[in-house]
Tab-separated table of C-alpha atoms in Angstrom:
chain	number	residue	atom	x	y	z
A	15	MET	CA	99.097	51.441	168.143
A	16	LYS	CA	98.314	54.648	166.274
A	17	LYS	CA	100.997	56.418	168.330
A	18	ILE	CA	103.596	53.813	167.323
A	19	ILE	CA	102.672	54.134	163.631
A	20	PHE	CA	102.900	57.935	163.917
A	21	ILE	CA	106.418	57.698	165.409
A	22	ILE	CA	107.539	55.305	162.641
A	23	ILE	CA	106.218	57.660	159.944
A	24	ASN	CA	108.050	60.596	161.550
A	25	LEU	CA	111.292	58.618	161.590
A	26	LEU	CA	110.902	57.768	157.902
A	27	VAL	CA	110.291	61.426	157.069
A	28	PHE	CA	113.367	62.447	159.107
A	29	VAL	CA	115.584	59.928	157.272
A	30	ALA	CA	114.236	61.140	153.941
A	31	CYS	CA	115.005	64.755	154.884
A	32	GLN	CA	118.522	63.814	155.901
A	33	HIS	CA	118.971	62.150	152.525
A	34	ASN	CA	117.678	65.239	150.745
A	35	ASP	CA	120.169	67.427	152.630
A	36	THR	CA	122.978	65.477	150.969
A	37	ILE	CA	121.609	65.345	147.427
A	38	LEU	CA	119.956	68.615	146.436
A	39	ASP	CA	118.441	69.137	143.010
A	40	GLY	CA	120.345	71.861	141.156
A	41	GLU	CA	122.471	72.862	144.143
A	42	CYS	CA	125.999	71.959	145.189
A	43	ILE	CA	127.490	70.783	148.450
A	44	LEU	CA	130.913	71.908	149.669
A	45	GLU	CA	132.494	69.896	152.481
A	46	LEU	CA	135.533	71.491	154.122
A	47	GLN	CA	138.281	69.908	156.172
A	48	ILE	CA	140.423	72.612	157.747
A	49	SER	CA	143.746	72.334	159.569
A	50	TYR	CA	146.706	74.539	160.465
A	51	ALA	CA	149.794	74.279	158.253
A	52	ASN	CA	152.246	75.267	161.007
A	53	LYS	CA	150.734	73.647	164.100
A	54	THR	CA	152.197	70.202	164.653
A	55	THR	CA	150.679	69.743	168.115
A	56	SER	CA	147.057	70.110	167.056
A	57	ALA	CA	145.244	67.198	165.495
A	58	THR	CA	143.483	67.862	162.216
A	59	ARG	CA	139.804	68.550	162.775
A	60	ALA	CA	136.917	68.971	160.354
A	61	VAL	CA	136.569	72.577	161.500
A	62	ASP	CA	138.849	74.621	163.782
A	63	SER	CA	136.937	76.633	166.356
A	64	ASP	CA	139.200	79.710	166.053
A	65	LEU	CA	139.087	80.030	162.237
A	66	SER	CA	136.589	81.925	160.113
A	67	VAL	CA	135.448	81.117	156.577
A	68	LYS	CA	134.372	83.633	153.956
A	69	ILE	CA	133.192	82.539	150.499
A	70	LEU	CA	133.280	85.127	147.719
A	71	ASP	CA	131.419	84.838	144.430
A	72	ALA	CA	132.926	85.496	140.984
A	73	GLU	CA	132.394	89.263	141.423
A	74	GLY	CA	134.157	89.318	144.794
A	75	ASN	CA	130.988	89.735	146.821
A	76	VAL	CA	130.514	87.869	150.097
A	77	TYR	CA	128.332	84.845	149.306
A	78	ARG	CA	128.686	82.977	152.615
A	79	GLN	CA	130.417	83.925	155.850
A	80	TYR	CA	130.948	81.875	159.013
A	81	PRO	CA	132.617	83.145	162.219
A	82	PRO	CA	134.658	80.792	164.421
A	83	GLY	CA	132.742	77.814	165.734
A	84	THR	CA	129.861	78.110	163.250
A	85	ILE	CA	131.302	76.535	160.093
A	86	PRO	CA	128.897	73.770	158.984
A	87	SER	CA	130.141	70.407	157.787
A	88	LYS	CA	128.198	70.916	154.553
A	89	ILE	CA	127.866	74.281	152.785
A	90	VAL	CA	125.175	74.669	150.134
A	91	LEU	CA	126.298	76.626	147.055
A	92	GLU	CA	125.007	77.371	143.598
A	93	PRO	CA	126.932	76.273	140.501
A	94	GLY	CA	129.710	78.749	139.702
A	95	SER	CA	133.164	79.999	140.689
A	96	PHE	CA	134.025	80.895	144.270
A	97	GLU	CA	136.969	81.981	146.411
A	98	VAL	CA	137.122	80.228	149.780
A	99	CYS	CA	139.010	82.295	152.386
A	100	VAL	CA	139.978	80.744	155.725
A	101	TYR	CA	141.591	82.961	158.351
A	102	THR	CA	141.948	84.040	161.952
A	103	ASP	CA	140.035	87.187	162.857
A	104	ASN	CA	143.158	89.146	163.867
A	105	GLN	CA	144.193	90.119	160.321
A	106	GLU	CA	144.285	93.825	161.235
A	107	THR	CA	145.107	93.574	164.942
A	108	TRP	CA	147.739	90.845	165.411
A	109	GLN	CA	150.579	93.382	165.830
A	110	GLN	CA	148.906	95.036	168.824
A	111	ALA	CA	148.180	91.800	170.707
A	112	ASN	CA	150.060	90.754	173.861
A	113	ASP	CA	151.210	94.264	174.794
A	114	GLY	CA	152.618	94.907	171.328
A	115	ARG	CA	154.483	91.615	170.982
A	116	GLY	CA	151.926	90.386	168.456
A	117	ALA	CA	150.256	87.028	167.885
A	118	PRO	CA	150.175	84.335	165.181
A	119	CYS	CA	148.073	85.287	162.151
A	120	TYR	CA	146.706	82.719	159.686
A	121	TYR	CA	145.213	83.186	156.214
A	122	VAL	CA	144.710	81.281	152.970
A	123	SER	CA	142.377	81.517	149.974
A	124	LYS	CA	141.487	78.799	147.489
A	125	HIS	CA	139.628	79.108	144.177
A	126	ILE	CA	136.982	76.464	143.448
A	127	ASN	CA	134.468	75.728	140.696
A	128	MET	CA	131.177	74.096	141.631
A	129	GLU	CA	129.254	72.108	139.037
A	130	TYR	CA	125.540	71.307	138.901
A	131	ASP	CA	124.549	68.754	141.584
A	132	GLU	CA	128.222	68.364	142.640
A	133	ILE	CA	129.422	67.289	146.077
A	134	LYS	CA	132.975	68.631	146.504
A	135	ARG	CA	135.196	67.670	149.420
A	136	ILE	CA	138.372	69.722	149.863
A	137	SER	CA	141.068	69.949	152.525
A	138	ILE	CA	142.507	73.376	153.297
A	139	SER	CA	145.739	73.818	155.223
A	140	VAL	CA	145.929	77.341	156.655
A	141	PRO	CA	149.489	78.745	156.979
A	142	MET	CA	150.786	81.350	159.397
A	143	VAL	CA	151.482	84.541	157.435
A	144	ASN	CA	153.826	86.146	159.973
A	145	TYR	CA	156.869	84.789	161.843
A	146	ALA	CA	158.105	84.781	165.431
A	147	VAL	CA	161.367	85.662	167.188
A	148	SER	CA	162.393	84.551	170.661
A	149	LEU	CA	165.413	84.913	172.926
A	150	LYS	CA	167.638	82.258	174.509
A	151	LEU	CA	170.256	83.260	177.065
A	152	PRO	CA	173.193	81.094	178.205
A	153	GLU	CA	173.207	79.198	181.476
A	154	TYR	CA	173.977	81.253	184.604
A	155	PHE	CA	173.411	84.486	182.653
A	156	HIS	CA	171.299	85.964	185.441
A	157	ASP	CA	174.028	85.166	187.976
A	158	LEU	CA	176.543	87.242	186.008
A	159	PHE	CA	174.311	90.082	184.810
A	160	ASN	CA	171.974	92.063	187.048
A	161	SER	CA	169.875	93.436	184.206
A	162	HIS	CA	169.517	93.280	180.447
A	163	THR	CA	167.390	94.634	177.610
A	164	PHE	CA	166.823	92.678	174.431
A	165	ALA	CA	165.201	94.856	171.757
A	166	LEU	CA	163.930	93.994	168.289
A	167	THR	CA	162.897	96.331	165.480
A	168	SER	CA	160.988	95.594	162.284
A	169	GLY	CA	158.641	97.611	160.094
A	170	GLY	CA	158.726	100.618	162.392
A	171	ARG	CA	157.903	98.546	165.495
A	172	GLN	CA	160.363	98.276	168.386
A	173	VAL	CA	159.648	95.620	170.988
A	174	SER	CA	161.589	94.396	174.025
A	175	ILE	CA	161.092	90.814	175.176
A	176	GLN	CA	162.330	88.523	177.909
A	177	GLU	CA	163.575	84.974	177.521
A	178	GLY	CA	160.649	82.664	176.810
A	179	GLU	CA	158.544	85.374	175.157
A	180	LYS	CA	157.894	85.698	171.420
A	181	VAL	CA	157.426	88.691	169.180
A	182	TYR	CA	155.716	88.452	165.779
A	183	PHE	CA	156.658	90.350	162.621
A	184	ALA	CA	155.572	90.420	158.976
A	185	PRO	CA	158.022	89.047	156.368
A	186	SER	CA	157.093	91.930	154.048
A	187	ASP	CA	158.890	94.323	156.431
A	188	GLY	CA	162.235	92.893	155.298
A	189	GLY	CA	163.538	91.151	158.392
A	190	PHE	CA	164.367	92.376	161.877
A	191	SER	CA	167.162	94.053	163.817
A	192	TYR	CA	168.070	93.030	167.348
A	193	SER	CA	170.375	94.196	170.118
A	194	LEU	CA	171.273	93.220	173.657
A	195	GLN	CA	172.369	95.527	176.459
A	196	ALA	CA	173.424	93.882	179.722
A	197	THR	CA	174.861	95.188	182.984
A	198	ASN	CA	177.052	92.743	184.907
A	199	THR	CA	177.407	92.350	188.664
A	200	ASP	CA	180.308	94.843	188.668
A	201	GLY	CA	178.036	97.504	187.249
A	202	VAL	CA	179.679	97.463	183.811
A	203	THR	CA	177.275	97.705	180.867
A	204	HIS	CA	177.997	95.795	177.676
A	205	SER	CA	176.093	96.374	174.459
A	206	HIS	CA	176.325	96.035	170.702
A	207	SER	CA	174.646	97.863	167.855
A	208	ALA	CA	171.546	96.351	166.266
A	209	TYR	CA	172.226	93.485	163.893
A	210	LYS	CA	169.974	92.962	160.851
A	211	TYR	CA	168.628	89.522	159.965
A	212	SER	CA	166.757	89.652	156.668
A	213	ASP	CA	166.378	86.039	155.498
A	214	VAL	CA	162.966	85.507	157.077
A	215	GLN	CA	160.023	83.324	156.080
A	216	SER	CA	156.446	83.189	157.281
A	217	GLY	CA	155.575	80.421	159.713
A	218	LYS	CA	159.067	80.225	161.218
A	219	LEU	CA	160.317	80.702	164.752
A	220	TYR	CA	163.738	82.390	164.861
A	221	VAL	CA	165.622	81.899	168.119
A	222	VAL	CA	168.314	84.472	168.910
A	223	THR	CA	170.762	82.449	171.017
A	224	TYR	CA	173.521	84.073	173.046
A	225	VAL	CA	176.614	82.183	174.251
A	226	TYR	CA	179.516	83.337	176.380
A	227	GLY	CA	182.601	84.784	174.685
A	228	LEU	CA	185.818	82.809	174.435
A	229	ASP	CA	187.654	85.287	176.671
A	230	SER	CA	185.837	85.258	179.992
A	231	ASN	CA	187.916	88.236	181.198
A	232	THR	CA	186.288	90.550	178.653
A	233	GLY	CA	182.793	89.890	179.894
A	234	GLY	CA	181.926	89.330	176.271
A	235	VAL	CA	179.058	87.333	174.861
A	236	ASP	CA	179.086	85.795	171.405
A	237	ILE	CA	175.845	85.601	169.478
A	238	GLU	CA	174.315	83.233	166.962
A	239	ILE	CA	170.870	83.059	165.408
A	240	LYS	CA	169.179	79.926	164.162
A	241	ASP	CA	165.828	78.496	163.215
A	242	ASP	CA	164.651	74.982	162.484
A	243	MET	CA	165.927	74.998	158.887
A	244	GLN	CA	169.086	77.070	158.815
A	245	MET	CA	171.785	78.526	161.038
A	246	GLU	CA	173.754	81.732	160.747
A	247	ASP	CA	176.653	82.481	163.082
A	248	THR	CA	178.021	85.951	163.749
A	249	ASP	CA	181.211	87.166	165.395
A	250	VAL	CA	179.584	89.925	167.397
A	251	GLU	CA	180.730	90.225	170.989
A	252	ILE	CA	179.474	92.440	173.792
């Protein structure tokens, strides 16, 4: 009987402690709901396991910091002003990832004010700060051309990719240049000088799409570039 009473008392104390974790005298509770702004295939979760959170105080000092997978559902803060930064940990290394092709990079910061005894719930959508470029070749291209090189240049980086691969660049570098050099089955090489595409935005995937030229005897290939919001056609042939 005494053992049962002891268990009941412990349960009551546990419930009381849980209640006190939610309502703290003189402190504030921040509840975060984090999601990606550019990922449509991932369901919104309370916390994404590959995102970090850093909270800066009014002087810019690190007040709280949580690496991926450790962000609590409730963050205890003092009253005051804070900057909440949510980001992937590849801020300085995304360009070197995947053999120099790069990787998606996400970052956002949000200013908040916490009042005495306040419980604040905020949703933060974290955008991709770079953009991607991929290549699409026409049907039967590999039957007509033995080899090809598709090269892109932006911000001092030059990267060659194959169809199906992506390369990532920073919008601040002012766009990208691209060129295709292909050798057909007769051993004749066709190429064109690099073309500059400057109307770029973060979070976009730009697909450089090649189509065959109107005159099949020239071995030419027309080119167009498009993304999910706009399309720009060119008259370049190789």
